[in-house]
Amino acid sequence: MRGRMMAFLGVLVVAGLMIAGIVALRGTGDQRFVDSSAQLEAFARTVREGERLGPRTVGGMEFEEVRRERGVVVFQRGESLHSPYGYAWSPQGDPGRVLEGVEWSADAVEQRFEHLHGAFYSWQARR
């Protein structure tokens, strides 16, 4: 019984360390975004309606694509399991509402936005 209890406690400790590591890494990425947000906003203001720009670095962050539709500028960081993700700048509010009915690609099924701060949102599309 004591051996099982020690094994269980060991699993809990390992799980706790993994969660702490994930939280620490996420915090680092969020802080990097906050530090870059002024440069991202300045760049977003220069992107013209309907424009799709290829890979570039803005505010020290690398993006695969930057595009503007209905005033919303999406900074695509990459793809995870074929689902693109990144940030959106939307000075007119919730980009989900602003972009309702807009299809960015033939295979993007759903877009999800979560408010970060100011006019910035995290963005993920699910295929």
Coordinates of N, CA, C and O in Angstrom, one line a residue:
M1 N 0.8 -1.2 0.0 CA 0.0 0.0 0.0 C 0.9 1.3 0.0 O 0.6 2.2 -0.7
R2 N 1.9 1.3 0.8 CA 2.8 2.5 0.9 C 3.5 2.7 -0.5 O 3.6 3.8 -0.9
G3 N 3.8 1.6 -1.2 CA 4.5 1.7 -2.5 C 3.6 2.4 -3.5 O 4.0 3.2 -4.3
R4 N 2.3 2.0 -3.5 CA 1.3 2.6 -4.4 C 1.1 4.0 -4.1 O 1.0 4.9 -5.0
M5 N 1.1 4.4 -2.8 CA 0.9 5.8 -2.4 C 2.0 6.6 -2.9 O 1.9 7.7 -3.4
M6 N 3.3 6.1 -2.7 CA 4.4 6.8 -3.2 C 4.4 7.0 -4.7 O 4.8 8.1 -5.2
A7 N 4.0 6.0 -5.4 CA 4.0 6.0 -6.9 C 2.9 7.1 -7.3 O 3.2 7.9 -8.2
F8 N 1.8 7.1 -6.6 CA 0.7 8.1 -7.0 C 1.2 9.5 -6.7 O 1.0 10.4 -7.5
L9 N 1.9 9.7 -5.6 CA 2.4 11.0 -5.3 C 3.5 11.4 -6.3 O 3.6 12.6 -6.7
G10 N 4.3 10.5 -6.7 CA 5.3 10.8 -7.8 C 4.6 11.2 -9.1 O 5.1 12.2 -9.7
V11 N 3.5 10.6 -9.5 CA 2.8 11.0 -10.7 C 2.2 12.4 -10.5 O 2.3 13.2 -11.4
L12 N 1.7 12.7 -9.3 CA 1.2 14.0 -9.1 C 2.2 15.1 -9.2 O 2.0 16.1 -9.7
V13 N 3.4 14.8 -8.6 CA 4.5 15.8 -8.7 C 4.9 16.0 -10.1 O 5.1 17.1 -10.6
V14 N 5.1 14.9 -10.9 CA 5.5 15.1 -12.3 C 4.4 15.9 -13.1 O 4.7 16.8 -13.9
A15 N 3.1 15.5 -12.9 CA 2.0 16.3 -13.6 C 2.1 17.7 -13.2 O 1.9 18.6 -14.0
G16 N 2.3 18.0 -11.9 CA 2.3 19.4 -11.4 C 3.5 20.2 -12.1 O 3.3 21.3 -12.5
L17 N 4.6 19.5 -12.2 CA 5.8 20.2 -12.8 C 5.5 20.5 -14.3 O 5.9 21.5 -14.9
M18 N 4.8 19.5 -15.0 CA 4.5 19.7 -16.4 C 3.5 20.9 -16.6 O 3.7 21.7 -17.5
I19 N 2.5 21.0 -15.7 CA 1.6 22.1 -15.8 C 2.3 23.4 -15.5 O 2.0 24.4 -16.2
A20 N 3.1 23.4 -14.5 CA 3.9 24.7 -14.2 C 4.7 25.1 -15.4 O 4.8 26.3 -15.7
G21 N 5.3 24.1 -16.1 CA 6.2 24.5 -17.2 C 5.3 25.0 -18.4 O 5.7 26.0 -19.0
I22 N 4.2 24.4 -18.6 CA 3.3 24.9 -19.7 C 2.8 26.4 -19.4 O 2.9 27.2 -20.2
V23 N 2.4 26.6 -18.1 CA 2.0 27.9 -17.7 C 3.1 28.9 -17.9 O 2.9 30.1 -18.4
A24 N 4.3 28.6 -17.5 CA 5.5 29.5 -17.6 C 5.8 29.8 -19.0 O 6.0 31.0 -19.4
L25 N 5.8 28.8 -19.9 CA 6.0 29.1 -21.3 C 4.9 29.9 -22.0 O 5.2 30.8 -22.8
R26 N 3.7 29.7 -21.6 CA 2.6 30.5 -22.1 C 2.7 31.9 -21.7 O 2.6 32.8 -22.5
G27 N 3.1 32.1 -20.5 CA 3.3 33.5 -20.0 C 4.4 34.2 -20.7 O 4.2 35.4 -21.1
T28 N 5.4 33.5 -21.1 CA 6.5 34.1 -21.9 C 6.0 34.6 -23.2 O 6.3 35.7 -23.7
G29 N 5.2 33.8 -23.9 CA 4.7 34.1 -25.2 C 3.8 35.3 -25.1 O 3.8 36.2 -26.0
D30 N 2.9 35.3 -24.1 CA 1.9 36.4 -23.9 C 2.7 37.7 -23.7 O 2.3 38.7 -24.2
Q31 N 3.7 37.7 -22.9 CA 4.5 38.9 -22.6 C 5.2 39.4 -23.9 O 5.2 40.6 -24.1
R32 N 5.7 38.4 -24.7 CA 6.3 38.8 -25.9 C 5.3 39.5 -26.8 O 5.6 40.5 -27.5
F33 N 4.1 39.0 -26.9 CA 3.1 39.6 -27.7 C 2.8 41.0 -27.2 O 2.7 42.0 -27.9
V34 N 2.6 41.2 -25.8 CA 2.3 42.5 -25.2 C 3.4 43.5 -25.6 O 3.1 44.6 -25.9
D35 N 4.6 43.0 -25.5 CA 5.8 43.9 -25.8 C 5.8 44.3 -27.2 O 6.3 45.4 -27.6
S36 N 5.2 43.5 -28.1 CA 5.2 43.8 -29.6 C 4.0 44.5 -30.1 O 3.9 44.9 -31.2
S37 N 3.0 44.6 -29.2 CA 1.6 45.0 -29.7 C 1.6 46.4 -30.3 O 0.9 46.6 -31.3
A38 N 2.4 47.3 -29.8 CA 2.4 48.7 -30.4 C 3.0 48.6 -31.8 O 2.4 49.3 -32.7
Q39 N 4.0 47.8 -32.1 CA 4.5 47.7 -33.4 C 3.6 47.0 -34.3 O 3.4 47.3 -35.5
L40 N 2.9 45.9 -33.8 CA 1.9 45.2 -34.6 C 0.7 46.1 -35.0 O 0.3 46.1 -36.1
E41 N 0.3 47.0 -34.1 CA -0.8 47.9 -34.4 C -0.4 48.9 -35.5 O -1.1 49.2 -36.4
A42 N 0.8 49.5 -35.3 CA 1.3 50.4 -36.3 C 1.4 49.7 -37.7 O 1.0 50.3 -38.7
F43 N 1.8 48.5 -37.7 CA 1.9 47.8 -39.0 C 0.5 47.5 -39.5 O 0.2 47.6 -40.7
A44 N -0.4 47.1 -38.7 CA -1.8 46.7 -39.1 C -2.4 47.9 -39.7 O -3.2 47.8 -40.7
R45 N -2.2 49.1 -39.3 CA -2.8 50.3 -39.9 C -2.3 50.6 -41.3 O -2.9 51.3 -42.0
T46 N -1.2 50.0 -41.7 CA -0.7 50.2 -43.1 C -1.2 49.1 -44.0 O -1.0 49.3 -45.3
V47 N -1.8 48.0 -43.6 CA -2.3 47.0 -44.4 C -3.6 47.4 -45.1 O -4.5 47.8 -44.4
R48 N -3.6 47.3 -46.4 CA -4.8 47.8 -47.1 C -5.9 46.7 -47.1 O -5.6 45.5 -47.1
E49 N -7.1 47.1 -47.3 CA -8.3 46.2 -47.4 C -8.1 45.1 -48.5 O -7.7 45.5 -49.6
G50 N -8.3 43.9 -48.1 CA -8.1 42.8 -49.1 C -6.7 42.3 -49.3 O -6.5 41.4 -50.1
E51 N -5.7 43.0 -48.8 CA -4.3 42.7 -49.0 C -4.0 41.4 -48.2 O -4.4 41.2 -47.1
R52 N -3.2 40.5 -48.9 CA -2.6 39.3 -48.2 C -1.1 39.4 -48.4 O -0.6 39.3 -49.6
L53 N -0.4 39.5 -47.3 CA 1.0 39.6 -47.4 C 1.7 38.3 -46.9 O 1.2 37.6 -46.0
G54 N 2.8 37.9 -47.6 CA 3.5 36.6 -47.2 C 4.3 36.8 -46.0 O 4.1 37.7 -45.2
P55 N 5.2 35.8 -45.7 CA 5.9 35.7 -44.5 C 6.7 37.0 -44.2 O 7.2 37.7 -45.1
R56 N 6.7 37.4 -42.9 CA 7.4 38.6 -42.5 C 7.5 38.7 -41.0 O 6.9 37.9 -40.3
T57 N 8.4 39.5 -40.5 CA 8.7 39.7 -39.1 C 8.2 41.1 -38.7 O 8.5 42.1 -39.4
V58 N 7.3 41.2 -37.7 CA 6.8 42.4 -37.2 C 6.9 42.5 -35.7 O 6.5 41.5 -35.0
G59 N 7.5 43.5 -35.2 CA 7.7 43.6 -33.7 C 8.5 42.5 -33.1 O 8.2 42.1 -32.0
G60 N 9.4 41.9 -33.9 CA 10.2 40.8 -33.4 C 9.5 39.5 -33.5 O 10.1 38.5 -33.0
M61 N 8.3 39.4 -34.0 CA 7.6 38.2 -34.1 C 7.5 37.8 -35.5 O 7.2 38.6 -36.4
E62 N 7.6 36.5 -35.8 CA 7.5 36.0 -37.2 C 6.1 35.5 -37.5 O 5.4 34.9 -36.7
F63 N 5.6 35.9 -38.7 CA 4.3 35.5 -39.2 C 4.3 34.9 -40.5 O 5.1 35.3 -41.4
E64 N 3.5 33.9 -40.8 CA 3.5 33.2 -42.1 C 2.7 34.0 -43.1 O 3.0 34.0 -44.3
E65 N 1.7 34.8 -42.6 CA 0.8 35.6 -43.4 C 0.2 36.7 -42.6 O -0.1 36.5 -41.4
V66 N 0.0 37.8 -43.3 CA -0.8 38.9 -42.7 C -1.8 39.3 -43.7 O -1.5 39.5 -44.9
R67 N -3.1 39.5 -43.3 CA -4.1 39.8 -44.2 C -5.2 40.7 -43.5 O -5.3 40.7 -42.3
R68 N -5.9 41.5 -44.4 CA -6.9 42.4 -43.9 C -8.2 42.1 -44.6 O -8.2 42.1 -45.9
E69 N -9.3 42.0 -43.8 CA -10.6 41.8 -44.4 C -11.6 42.6 -43.5 O -11.6 42.3 -42.3
R70 N -12.4 43.4 -44.1 CA -13.4 44.2 -43.3 C -12.8 45.0 -42.1 O -13.4 45.1 -41.1
G71 N -11.6 45.4 -42.3 CA -10.9 46.2 -41.3 C -10.2 45.4 -40.2 O -9.5 45.9 -39.4
V72 N -10.3 44.1 -40.3 CA -9.7 43.2 -39.3 C -8.4 42.7 -39.9 O -8.4 42.2 -41.0
V73 N -7.3 42.9 -39.2 CA -6.0 42.4 -39.7 C -5.6 41.1 -38.9 O -5.6 41.2 -37.6
V74 N -5.4 40.0 -39.6 CA -5.0 38.8 -39.0 C -3.5 38.5 -39.2 O -3.0 38.6 -40.3
F75 N -2.8 38.3 -38.1 CA -1.4 37.9 -38.2 C -1.3 36.4 -37.9 O -1.4 36.0 -36.8
Q76 N -1.1 35.6 -39.0 CA -1.0 34.2 -38.8 C 0.4 33.7 -38.4 O 1.3 33.9 -39.1
R77 N 0.5 33.1 -37.2 CA 1.8 32.7 -36.7 C 2.2 31.3 -37.3 O 3.3 31.1 -37.6
G78 N 1.2 30.4 -37.5 CA 1.6 29.1 -38.0 C 0.3 28.3 -38.1 O -0.8 28.8 -38.1
E79 N 0.5 26.9 -38.1 CA -0.6 26.0 -38.1 C -0.3 24.9 -37.1 O 0.9 24.4 -37.0
S80 N -1.3 24.4 -36.4 CA -1.2 23.3 -35.5 C -2.3 22.3 -35.9 O -3.5 22.6 -35.9
L81 N -1.8 21.1 -36.3 CA -2.8 20.1 -36.8 C -3.7 20.7 -37.9 O -4.9 20.5 -38.0
H82 N -3.0 21.4 -38.9 CA -3.7 22.0 -40.0 C -4.7 23.1 -39.6 O -5.6 23.4 -40.4
S83 N -4.6 23.6 -38.4 CA -5.5 24.7 -38.0 C -4.6 25.9 -37.8 O -3.8 26.0 -36.9
P84 N -4.8 27.0 -38.6 CA -4.0 28.2 -38.5 C -4.3 28.9 -37.2 O -5.5 28.9 -36.7
Y85 N -3.3 29.6 -36.7 CA -3.5 30.4 -35.4 C -2.7 31.6 -35.4 O -1.7 31.7 -36.2
G86 N -3.0 32.6 -34.6 CA -2.2 33.8 -34.5 C -3.0 34.9 -33.7 O -3.6 34.6 -32.7
Y87 N -2.9 36.1 -34.2 CA -3.6 37.2 -33.6 C -4.4 38.0 -34.6 O -4.1 38.0 -35.8
A88 N -5.4 38.7 -34.0 CA -6.2 39.6 -34.9 C -6.2 41.0 -34.2 O -6.3 41.1 -33.0
W89 N -6.2 42.0 -35.1 CA -6.3 43.4 -34.6 C -7.6 43.9 -35.2 O -7.8 43.9 -36.4
S90 N -8.5 44.3 -34.3 CA -9.9 44.7 -34.7 C -10.3 45.9 -33.9 O -10.9 45.8 -32.9
P91 N -10.0 47.1 -34.4 CA -10.4 48.3 -33.7 C -11.9 48.5 -33.6 O -12.4 49.3 -32.7
Q92 N -12.7 47.9 -34.4 CA -14.1 48.0 -34.4 C -14.8 47.0 -33.5 O -16.0 46.9 -33.5
G93 N -14.0 46.2 -32.7 CA -14.6 45.3 -31.7 C -14.5 43.9 -32.2 O -13.6 43.5 -33.0
D94 N -15.3 43.0 -31.6 CA -15.2 41.6 -31.8 C -15.1 41.2 -33.2 O -16.0 41.3 -34.0
P95 N -13.9 40.6 -33.6 CA -13.7 40.2 -35.0 C -14.7 39.1 -35.5 O -15.0 39.0 -36.6
G96 N -15.1 38.3 -34.6 CA -16.1 37.2 -34.9 C -17.4 37.8 -35.5 O -17.9 37.4 -36.5
R97 N -17.8 38.9 -34.9 CA -19.0 39.6 -35.3 C -18.7 40.3 -36.7 O -19.5 40.3 -37.6
V98 N -17.6 41.0 -36.7 CA -17.2 41.8 -37.9 C -17.0 40.9 -39.1 O -17.4 41.2 -40.2
L99 N -16.5 39.7 -38.9 CA -16.1 38.8 -40.0 C -17.2 37.7 -40.2 O -17.0 36.8 -41.0
E100 N -18.3 37.9 -39.6 CA -19.4 36.9 -39.7 C -19.7 36.7 -41.2 O -20.0 37.6 -41.9
G101 N -19.7 35.4 -41.7 CA -20.0 35.1 -43.1 C -18.9 35.2 -44.0 O -19.0 34.8 -45.2
V102 N -17.7 35.7 -43.6 CA -16.5 35.8 -44.5 C -15.8 34.5 -44.4 O -15.5 34.0 -43.4
E103 N -15.5 34.0 -45.6 CA -14.7 32.7 -45.7 C -13.3 33.1 -46.2 O -13.1 33.7 -47.3
W104 N -12.3 32.8 -45.3 CA -10.9 33.2 -45.7 C -10.3 32.2 -46.6 O -9.4 32.5 -47.3
S105 N -10.7 30.9 -46.5 CA -10.2 29.9 -47.4 C -11.3 28.8 -47.5 O -12.2 28.8 -46.7
A106 N -11.2 28.0 -48.6 CA -12.2 27.0 -48.8 C -12.4 26.0 -47.8 O -13.4 25.4 -47.6
D107 N -11.3 25.7 -47.0 CA -11.4 24.7 -46.0 C -11.4 25.1 -44.6 O -11.5 24.3 -43.7
A108 N -11.4 26.4 -44.3 CA -11.6 26.9 -42.9 C -13.0 26.8 -42.5 O -13.9 27.5 -43.1
V109 N -13.4 26.1 -41.5 CA -14.7 25.9 -41.1 C -15.2 26.9 -40.1 O -16.3 27.4 -40.2
E110 N -14.4 27.1 -39.1 CA -14.8 28.0 -38.0 C -13.6 28.8 -37.5 O -12.5 28.3 -37.5
Q111 N -13.9 30.1 -37.2 CA -12.8 30.9 -36.6 C -13.2 31.3 -35.2 O -14.4 31.5 -34.9
R112 N -12.2 31.3 -34.3 CA -12.5 31.6 -32.9 C -11.6 32.7 -32.5 O -10.4 32.7 -32.8
F113 N -12.1 33.7 -31.8 CA -11.3 34.8 -31.3 C -11.5 34.9 -29.8 O -12.6 34.7 -29.2
E114 N -10.4 35.3 -29.1 CA -10.5 35.6 -27.6 C -9.8 36.9 -27.4 O -8.6 37.1 -27.8
H115 N -10.5 37.8 -26.7 CA -9.9 39.1 -26.4 C -8.6 39.0 -25.6 O -8.6 38.3 -24.6
L116 N -7.6 39.7 -26.0 CA -6.3 39.8 -25.2 C -6.2 41.1 -24.5 O -6.2 41.1 -23.3
H117 N -6.1 42.2 -25.3 CA -6.1 43.6 -24.7 C -6.3 44.6 -25.8 O -5.9 44.3 -26.9
G118 N -6.9 45.7 -25.5 CA -7.1 46.7 -26.5 C -7.9 46.2 -27.7 O -8.9 45.5 -27.5
A119 N -7.3 46.4 -28.9 CA -8.0 45.9 -30.1 C -7.5 44.6 -30.5 O -7.7 44.1 -31.7
F120 N -6.7 43.9 -29.7 CA -6.1 42.6 -30.1 C -6.8 41.4 -29.5 O -7.3 41.4 -28.4
Y121 N -6.9 40.4 -30.3 CA -7.5 39.1 -30.0 C -6.6 37.9 -30.4 O -5.9 38.1 -31.4
S122 N -6.7 36.8 -29.7 CA -6.0 35.6 -30.2 C -7.0 35.1 -31.3 O -8.2 35.3 -31.2
W123 N -6.4 34.3 -32.3 CA -7.2 33.9 -33.4 C -6.8 32.4 -33.7 O -5.6 32.0 -33.6
Q124 N -7.8 31.6 -33.9 CA -7.6 30.2 -34.4 C -8.7 29.8 -35.3 O -9.9 30.1 -35.0
A125 N -8.4 29.2 -36.4 CA -9.4 28.6 -37.3 C -9.3 27.1 -37.2 O -8.3 26.5 -37.1
R126 N -10.5 26.5 -37.3 CA -10.6 25.1 -37.2 C -11.1 24.6 -38.6 O -12.0 25.1 -39.1
R127 N -10.4 23.6 -39.1 CA -10.8 23.0 -40.4 C -11.6 21.7 -40.2 O -11.4 21.0 -39.2

